[in-house]
PDB file of C-alpha atoms in Angstrom:
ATOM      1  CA  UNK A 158       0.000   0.000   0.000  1.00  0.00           C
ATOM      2  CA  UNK A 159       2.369   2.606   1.048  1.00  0.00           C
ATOM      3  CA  UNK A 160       4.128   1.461  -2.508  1.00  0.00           C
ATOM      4  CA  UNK A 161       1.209   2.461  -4.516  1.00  0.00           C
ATOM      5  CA  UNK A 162       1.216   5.824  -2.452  1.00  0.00           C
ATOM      6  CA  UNK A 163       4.520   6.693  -3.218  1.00  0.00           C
ATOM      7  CA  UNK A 164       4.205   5.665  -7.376  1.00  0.00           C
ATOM      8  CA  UNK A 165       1.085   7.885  -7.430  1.00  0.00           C
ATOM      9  CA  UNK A 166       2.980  10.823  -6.012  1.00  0.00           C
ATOM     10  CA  UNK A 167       6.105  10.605  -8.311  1.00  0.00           C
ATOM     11  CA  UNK A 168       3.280  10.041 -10.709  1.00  0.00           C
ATOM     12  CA  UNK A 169       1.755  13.570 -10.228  1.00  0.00           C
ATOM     13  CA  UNK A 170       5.090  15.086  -9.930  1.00  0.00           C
ATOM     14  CA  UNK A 171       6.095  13.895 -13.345  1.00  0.00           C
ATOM     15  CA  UNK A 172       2.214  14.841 -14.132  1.00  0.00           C
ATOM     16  CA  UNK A 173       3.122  18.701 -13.168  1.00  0.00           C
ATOM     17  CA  UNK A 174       6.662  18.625 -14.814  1.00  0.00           C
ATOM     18  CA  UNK A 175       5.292  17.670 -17.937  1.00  0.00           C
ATOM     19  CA  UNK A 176       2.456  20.132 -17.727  1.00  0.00           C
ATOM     20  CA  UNK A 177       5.500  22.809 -17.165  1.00  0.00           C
ATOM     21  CA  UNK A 178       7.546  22.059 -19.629  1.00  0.00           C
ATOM     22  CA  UNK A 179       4.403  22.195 -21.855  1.00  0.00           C
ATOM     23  CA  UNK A 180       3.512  25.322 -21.052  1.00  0.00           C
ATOM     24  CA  UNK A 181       7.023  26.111 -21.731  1.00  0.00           C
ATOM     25  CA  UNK A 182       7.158  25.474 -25.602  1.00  0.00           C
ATOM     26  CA  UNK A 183       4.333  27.233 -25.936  1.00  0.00           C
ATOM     27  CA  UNK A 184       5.965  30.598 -24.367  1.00  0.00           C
ATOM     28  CA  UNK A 185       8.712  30.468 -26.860  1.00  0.00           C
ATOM     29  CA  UNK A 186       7.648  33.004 -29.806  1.00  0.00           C
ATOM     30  CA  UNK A 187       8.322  31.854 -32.904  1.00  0.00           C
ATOM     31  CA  UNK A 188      11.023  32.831 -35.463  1.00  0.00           C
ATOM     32  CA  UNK A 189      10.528  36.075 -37.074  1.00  0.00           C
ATOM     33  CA  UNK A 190       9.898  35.620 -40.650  1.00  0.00           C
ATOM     34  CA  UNK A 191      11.342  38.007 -42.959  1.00  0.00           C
ATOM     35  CA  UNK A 192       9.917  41.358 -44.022  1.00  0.00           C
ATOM     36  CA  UNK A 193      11.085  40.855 -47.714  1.00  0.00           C
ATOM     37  CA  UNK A 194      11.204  37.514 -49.624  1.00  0.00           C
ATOM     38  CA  UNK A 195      13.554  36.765 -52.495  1.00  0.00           C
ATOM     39  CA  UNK A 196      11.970  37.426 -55.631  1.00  0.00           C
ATOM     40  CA  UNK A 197      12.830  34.839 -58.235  1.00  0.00           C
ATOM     41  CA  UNK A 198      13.424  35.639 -61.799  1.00  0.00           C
ATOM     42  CA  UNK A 199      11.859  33.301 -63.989  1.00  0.00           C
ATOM     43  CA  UNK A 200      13.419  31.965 -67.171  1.00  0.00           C
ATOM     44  CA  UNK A 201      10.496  31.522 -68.705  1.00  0.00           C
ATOM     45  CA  UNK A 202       9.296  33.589 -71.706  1.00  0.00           C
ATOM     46  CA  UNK A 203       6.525  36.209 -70.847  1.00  0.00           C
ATOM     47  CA  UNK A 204       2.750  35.316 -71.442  1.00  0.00           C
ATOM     48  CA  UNK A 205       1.666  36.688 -75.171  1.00  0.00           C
ATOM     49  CA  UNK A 206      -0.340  40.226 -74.104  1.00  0.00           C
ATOM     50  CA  UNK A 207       2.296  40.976 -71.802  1.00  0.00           C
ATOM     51  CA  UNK A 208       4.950  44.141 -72.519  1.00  0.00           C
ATOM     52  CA  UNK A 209       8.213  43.222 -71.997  1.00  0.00           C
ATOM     53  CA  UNK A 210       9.922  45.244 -69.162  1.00  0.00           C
ATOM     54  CA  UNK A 211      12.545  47.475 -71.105  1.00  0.00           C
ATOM     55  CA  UNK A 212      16.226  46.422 -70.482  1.00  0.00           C
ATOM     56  CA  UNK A 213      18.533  49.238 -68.524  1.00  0.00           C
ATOM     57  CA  UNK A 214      20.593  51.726 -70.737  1.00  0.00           C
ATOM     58  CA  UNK A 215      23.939  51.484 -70.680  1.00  0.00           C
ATOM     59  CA  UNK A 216      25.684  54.703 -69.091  1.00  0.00           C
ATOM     60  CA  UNK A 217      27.531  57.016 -70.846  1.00  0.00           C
ATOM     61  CA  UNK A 218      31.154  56.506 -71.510  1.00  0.00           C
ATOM     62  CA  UNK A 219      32.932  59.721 -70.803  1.00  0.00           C
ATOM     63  CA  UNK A 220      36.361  59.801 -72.914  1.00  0.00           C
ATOM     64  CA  UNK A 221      39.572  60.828 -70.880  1.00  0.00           C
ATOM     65  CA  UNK A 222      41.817  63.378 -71.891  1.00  0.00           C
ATOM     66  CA  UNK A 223      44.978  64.354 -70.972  1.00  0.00           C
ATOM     67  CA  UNK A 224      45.302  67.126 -67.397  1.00  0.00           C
ATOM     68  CA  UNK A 225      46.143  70.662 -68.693  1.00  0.00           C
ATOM     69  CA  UNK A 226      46.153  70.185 -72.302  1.00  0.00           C
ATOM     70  CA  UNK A 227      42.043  70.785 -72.571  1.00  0.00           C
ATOM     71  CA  UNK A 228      40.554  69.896 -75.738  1.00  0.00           C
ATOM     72  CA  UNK A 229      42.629  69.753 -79.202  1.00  0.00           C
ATOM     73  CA  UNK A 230      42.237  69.210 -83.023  1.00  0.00           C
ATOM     74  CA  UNK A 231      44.779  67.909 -85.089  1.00  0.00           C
ATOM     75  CA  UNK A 232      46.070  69.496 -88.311  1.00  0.00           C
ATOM     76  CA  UNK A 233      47.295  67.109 -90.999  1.00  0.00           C
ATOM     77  CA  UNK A 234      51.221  67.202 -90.691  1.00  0.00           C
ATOM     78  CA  UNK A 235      50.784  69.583 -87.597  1.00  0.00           C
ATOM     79  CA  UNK A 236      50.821  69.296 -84.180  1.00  0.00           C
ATOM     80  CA  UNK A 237      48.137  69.500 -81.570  1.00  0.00           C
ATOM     81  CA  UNK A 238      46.518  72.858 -80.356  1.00  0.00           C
ATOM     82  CA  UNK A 239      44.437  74.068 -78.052  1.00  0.00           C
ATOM     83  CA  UNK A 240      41.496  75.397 -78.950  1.00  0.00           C
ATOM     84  CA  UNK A 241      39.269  75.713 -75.577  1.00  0.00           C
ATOM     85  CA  UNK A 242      36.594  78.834 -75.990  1.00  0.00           C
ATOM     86  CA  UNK A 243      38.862  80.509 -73.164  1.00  0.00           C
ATOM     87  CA  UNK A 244      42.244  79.826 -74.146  1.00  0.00           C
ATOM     88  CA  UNK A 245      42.964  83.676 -75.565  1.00  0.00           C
ATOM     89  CA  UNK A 246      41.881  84.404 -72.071  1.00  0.00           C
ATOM     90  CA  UNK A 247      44.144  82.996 -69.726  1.00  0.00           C
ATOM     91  CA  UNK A 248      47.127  84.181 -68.190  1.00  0.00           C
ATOM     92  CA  UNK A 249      50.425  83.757 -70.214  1.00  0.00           C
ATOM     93  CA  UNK A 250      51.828  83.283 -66.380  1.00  0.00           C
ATOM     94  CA  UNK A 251      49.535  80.299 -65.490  1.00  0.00           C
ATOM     95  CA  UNK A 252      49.237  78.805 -68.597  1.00  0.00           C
ATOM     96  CA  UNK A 253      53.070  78.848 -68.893  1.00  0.00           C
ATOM     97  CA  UNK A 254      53.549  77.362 -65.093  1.00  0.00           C
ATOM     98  CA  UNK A 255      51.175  74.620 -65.933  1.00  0.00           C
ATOM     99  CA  UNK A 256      52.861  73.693 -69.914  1.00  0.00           C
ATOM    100  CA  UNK A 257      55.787  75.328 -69.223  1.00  0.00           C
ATOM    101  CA  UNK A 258      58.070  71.867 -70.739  1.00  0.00           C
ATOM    102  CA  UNK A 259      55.173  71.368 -73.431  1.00  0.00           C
ATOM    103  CA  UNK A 260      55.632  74.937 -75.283  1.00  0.00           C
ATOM    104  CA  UNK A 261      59.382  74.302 -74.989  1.00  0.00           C
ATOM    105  CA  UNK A 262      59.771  71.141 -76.446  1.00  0.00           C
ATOM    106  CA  UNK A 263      56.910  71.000 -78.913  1.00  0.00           C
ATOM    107  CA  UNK A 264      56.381  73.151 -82.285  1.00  0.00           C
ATOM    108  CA  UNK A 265      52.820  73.991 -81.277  1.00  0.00           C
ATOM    109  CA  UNK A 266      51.436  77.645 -81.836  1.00  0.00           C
ATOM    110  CA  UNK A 267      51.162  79.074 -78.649  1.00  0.00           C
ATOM    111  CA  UNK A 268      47.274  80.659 -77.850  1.00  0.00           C
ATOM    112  CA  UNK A 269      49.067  83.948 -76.731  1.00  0.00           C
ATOM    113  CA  UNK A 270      49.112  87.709 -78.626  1.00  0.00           C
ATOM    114  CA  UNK A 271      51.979  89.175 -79.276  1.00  0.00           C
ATOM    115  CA  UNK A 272      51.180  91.423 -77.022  1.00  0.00           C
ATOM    116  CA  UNK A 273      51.169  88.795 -74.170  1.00  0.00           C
ATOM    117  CA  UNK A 274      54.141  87.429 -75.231  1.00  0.00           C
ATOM    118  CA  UNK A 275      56.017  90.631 -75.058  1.00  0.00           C
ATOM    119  CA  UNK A 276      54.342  92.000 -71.641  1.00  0.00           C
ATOM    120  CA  UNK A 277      55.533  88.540 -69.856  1.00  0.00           C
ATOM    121  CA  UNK A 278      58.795  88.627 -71.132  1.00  0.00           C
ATOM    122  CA  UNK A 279      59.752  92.157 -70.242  1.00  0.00           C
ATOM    123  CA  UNK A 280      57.751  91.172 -66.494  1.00  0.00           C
ATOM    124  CA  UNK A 281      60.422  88.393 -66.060  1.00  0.00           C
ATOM    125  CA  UNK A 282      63.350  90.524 -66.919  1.00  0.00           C
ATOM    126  CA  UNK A 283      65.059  91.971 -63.508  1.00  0.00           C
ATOM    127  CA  UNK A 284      65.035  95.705 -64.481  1.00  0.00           C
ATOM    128  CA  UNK A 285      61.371  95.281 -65.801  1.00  0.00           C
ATOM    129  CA  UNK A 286      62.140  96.211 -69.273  1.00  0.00           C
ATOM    130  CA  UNK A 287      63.841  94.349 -72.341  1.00  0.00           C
ATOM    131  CA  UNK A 288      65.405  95.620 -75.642  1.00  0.00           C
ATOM    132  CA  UNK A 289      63.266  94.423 -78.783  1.00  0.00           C
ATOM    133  CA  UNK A 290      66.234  91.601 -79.381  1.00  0.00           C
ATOM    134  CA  UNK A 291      66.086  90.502 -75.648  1.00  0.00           C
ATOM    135  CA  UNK A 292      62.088  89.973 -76.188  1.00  0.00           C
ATOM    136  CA  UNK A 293      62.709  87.942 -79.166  1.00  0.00           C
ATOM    137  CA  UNK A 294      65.103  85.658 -77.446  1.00  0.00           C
ATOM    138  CA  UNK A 295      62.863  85.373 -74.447  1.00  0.00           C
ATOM    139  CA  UNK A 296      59.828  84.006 -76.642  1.00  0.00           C
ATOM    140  CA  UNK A 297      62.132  81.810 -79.187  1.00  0.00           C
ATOM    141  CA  UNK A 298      63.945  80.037 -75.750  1.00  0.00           C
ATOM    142  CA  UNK A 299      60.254  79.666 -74.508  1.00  0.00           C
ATOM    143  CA  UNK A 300      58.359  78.405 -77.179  1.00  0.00           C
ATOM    144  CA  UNK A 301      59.580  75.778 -79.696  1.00  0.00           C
ATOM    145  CA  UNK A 302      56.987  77.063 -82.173  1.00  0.00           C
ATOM    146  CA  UNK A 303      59.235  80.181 -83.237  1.00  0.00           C
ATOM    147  CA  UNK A 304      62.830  78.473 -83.568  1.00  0.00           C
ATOM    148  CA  UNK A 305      63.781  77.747 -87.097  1.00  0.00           C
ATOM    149  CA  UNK A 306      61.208  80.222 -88.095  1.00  0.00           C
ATOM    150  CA  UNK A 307      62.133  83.364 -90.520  1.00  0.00           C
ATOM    151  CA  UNK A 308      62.185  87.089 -89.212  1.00  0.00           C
ATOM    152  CA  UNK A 309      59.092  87.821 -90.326  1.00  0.00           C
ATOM    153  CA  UNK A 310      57.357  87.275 -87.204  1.00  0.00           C
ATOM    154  CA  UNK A 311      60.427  89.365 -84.982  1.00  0.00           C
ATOM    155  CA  UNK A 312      59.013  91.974 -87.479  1.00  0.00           C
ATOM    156  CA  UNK A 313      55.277  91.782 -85.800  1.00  0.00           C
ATOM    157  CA  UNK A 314      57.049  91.854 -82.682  1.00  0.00           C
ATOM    158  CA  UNK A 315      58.618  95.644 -82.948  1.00  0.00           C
ATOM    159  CA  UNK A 316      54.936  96.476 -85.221  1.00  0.00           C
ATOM    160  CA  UNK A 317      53.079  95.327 -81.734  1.00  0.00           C
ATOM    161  CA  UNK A 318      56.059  97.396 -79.408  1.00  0.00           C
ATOM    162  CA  UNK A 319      55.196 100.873 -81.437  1.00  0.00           C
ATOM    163  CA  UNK A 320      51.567  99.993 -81.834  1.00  0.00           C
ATOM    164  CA  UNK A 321      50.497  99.899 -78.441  1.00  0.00           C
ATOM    165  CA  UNK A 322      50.573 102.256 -75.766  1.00  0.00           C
ATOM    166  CA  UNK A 323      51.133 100.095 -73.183  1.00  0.00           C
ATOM    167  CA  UNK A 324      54.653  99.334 -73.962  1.00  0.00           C
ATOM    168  CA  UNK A 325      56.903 102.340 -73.381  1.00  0.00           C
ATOM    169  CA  UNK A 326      60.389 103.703 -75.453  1.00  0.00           C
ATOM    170  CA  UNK A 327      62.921 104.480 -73.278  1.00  0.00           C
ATOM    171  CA  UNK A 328      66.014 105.357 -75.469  1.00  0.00           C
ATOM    172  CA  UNK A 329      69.252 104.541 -72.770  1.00  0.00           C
ATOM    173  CA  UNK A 330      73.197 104.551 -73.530  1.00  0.00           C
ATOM    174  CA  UNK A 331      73.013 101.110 -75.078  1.00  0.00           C
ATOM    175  CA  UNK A 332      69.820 101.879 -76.915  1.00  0.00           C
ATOM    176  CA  UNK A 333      66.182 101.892 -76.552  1.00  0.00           C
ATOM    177  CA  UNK A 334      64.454  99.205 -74.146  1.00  0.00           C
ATOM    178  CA  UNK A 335      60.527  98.932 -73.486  1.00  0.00           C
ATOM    179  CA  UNK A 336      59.041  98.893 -69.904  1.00  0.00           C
ATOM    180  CA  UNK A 337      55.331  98.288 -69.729  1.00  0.00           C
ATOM    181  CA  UNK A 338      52.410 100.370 -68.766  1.00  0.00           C
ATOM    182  CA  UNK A 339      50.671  98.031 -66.635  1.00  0.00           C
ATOM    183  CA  UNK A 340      47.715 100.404 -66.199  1.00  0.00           C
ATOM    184  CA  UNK A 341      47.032 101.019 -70.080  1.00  0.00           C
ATOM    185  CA  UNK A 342      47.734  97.433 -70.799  1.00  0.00           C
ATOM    186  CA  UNK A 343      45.076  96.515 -68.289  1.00  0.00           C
ATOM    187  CA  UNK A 344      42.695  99.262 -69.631  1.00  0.00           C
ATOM    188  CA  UNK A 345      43.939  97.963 -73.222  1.00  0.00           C
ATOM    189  CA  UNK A 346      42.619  94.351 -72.225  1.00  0.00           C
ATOM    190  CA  UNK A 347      39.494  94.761 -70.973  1.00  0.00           C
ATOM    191  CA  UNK A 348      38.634  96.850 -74.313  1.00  0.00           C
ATOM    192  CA  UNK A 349      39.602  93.556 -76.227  1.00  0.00           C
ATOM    193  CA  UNK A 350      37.385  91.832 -74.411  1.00  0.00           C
ATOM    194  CA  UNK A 351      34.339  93.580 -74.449  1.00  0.00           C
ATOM    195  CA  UNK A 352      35.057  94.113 -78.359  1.00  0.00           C
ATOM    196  CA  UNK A 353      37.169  91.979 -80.489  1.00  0.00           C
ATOM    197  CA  UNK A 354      39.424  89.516 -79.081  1.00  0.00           C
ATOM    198  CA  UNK A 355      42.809  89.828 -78.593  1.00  0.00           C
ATOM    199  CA  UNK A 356      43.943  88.124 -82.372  1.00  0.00           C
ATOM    200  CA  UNK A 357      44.918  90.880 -84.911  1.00  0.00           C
ATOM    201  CA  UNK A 358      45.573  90.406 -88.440  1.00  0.00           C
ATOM    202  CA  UNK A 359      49.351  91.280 -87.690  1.00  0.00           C
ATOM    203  CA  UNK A 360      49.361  87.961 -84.647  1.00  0.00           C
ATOM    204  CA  UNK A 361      50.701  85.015 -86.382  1.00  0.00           C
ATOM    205  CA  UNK A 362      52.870  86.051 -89.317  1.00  0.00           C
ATOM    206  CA  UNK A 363      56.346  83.888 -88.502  1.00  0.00           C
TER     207      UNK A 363
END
């Protein structure tokens, strides 16, 4: 008797242990499913009546170009030369700093007026002034473009020094030399540019 007494309580125990566990499981929230399913592409051919999603364009292929040299056009048997819609515009000081090797070593025309030309070269000169010779060797050392050339172009060079008023005639011991008028070459400039620009039928004659 006392036996059966003890199965039946191990019996309930068990009983209650079981019910625990039980209730248990069912606490135990279930796996999150996933907000967004895969979608799956299907190889097989659309339904007639259906439009056909259009495929994605390609993008644009931008072509590279070479840093500082802008855009170019090539002459048949010449070299390459700028022609950007500002080039007359810039600075023969930071255009030179930036292709100062190029203009050296290569027989391209330079996008520069005489008159730039002959301003920077008398600016670069210690004593701020340069005789017409002494401009002429300062623009053939720079530029490759006028070695080899004929005079004819040294010719536009002392037309452009008694042209404009910005360059001044100083006659000296040793001769005359030509110091520049910054003011009227500024005042010069900015009447170029609100006219014509700064080519002249006398610029490229070499």
């Amino acid at each position: 008797m006392q036996v059966v007494q003890q199965l039946e309580i191990q019996l309930t125990k068990e009983s209650k242990r079981f019910q625990a566990m039980k209730a248990h499981v069912h606490m135990v929230p279930s796996e999150p499913k996933p907000f967004c399913q895969p979608v799956t592409v299907s190889s097989e051919p659309f339904p007639d009546g259906l439009v056909h999603p259009p495929a994605p364009a390609a993008a644009p292929v931008t072509p590279l170009q070479p840093p500082g040299l802008g855009s170019t056009s090539v002459h048949s048997g010449g070299p390459a030369r700028r022609r950007s819609s500002h080039e007359f515009g810039s600075p023969v000081c930071s255009e030179l700093a930036q292709n100062h090797d190029f203009y050296k070593n290569a027989a391209v025309r330079p996008p520069f007026t005489y008159v730039s030309l002959i301003r920077q070269a008398i600016l670069e000169s210690p004593d701020r002034q340069l005789t017409r010779n002494e401009i002429c060797n300062w623009i053939t050392r720079m530029f490759a473009f006028f070695r080899g050339k004929t005079d004819n172009w040294k010719k536009v060079v002392s037309h452009n020094l008694s042209l404009h008023e910005c360059f001044v005639k100083v006659e000296t011991v040793k001769g005359a030399v030509w110091p520049v008028d910054e003011q009227k070459y500024q005042k010069q400039r900015s009447s170029r540019m609100t006219g014509s620009d700064d080519l002249g039928p006398q610029f490229w004659r070499p």
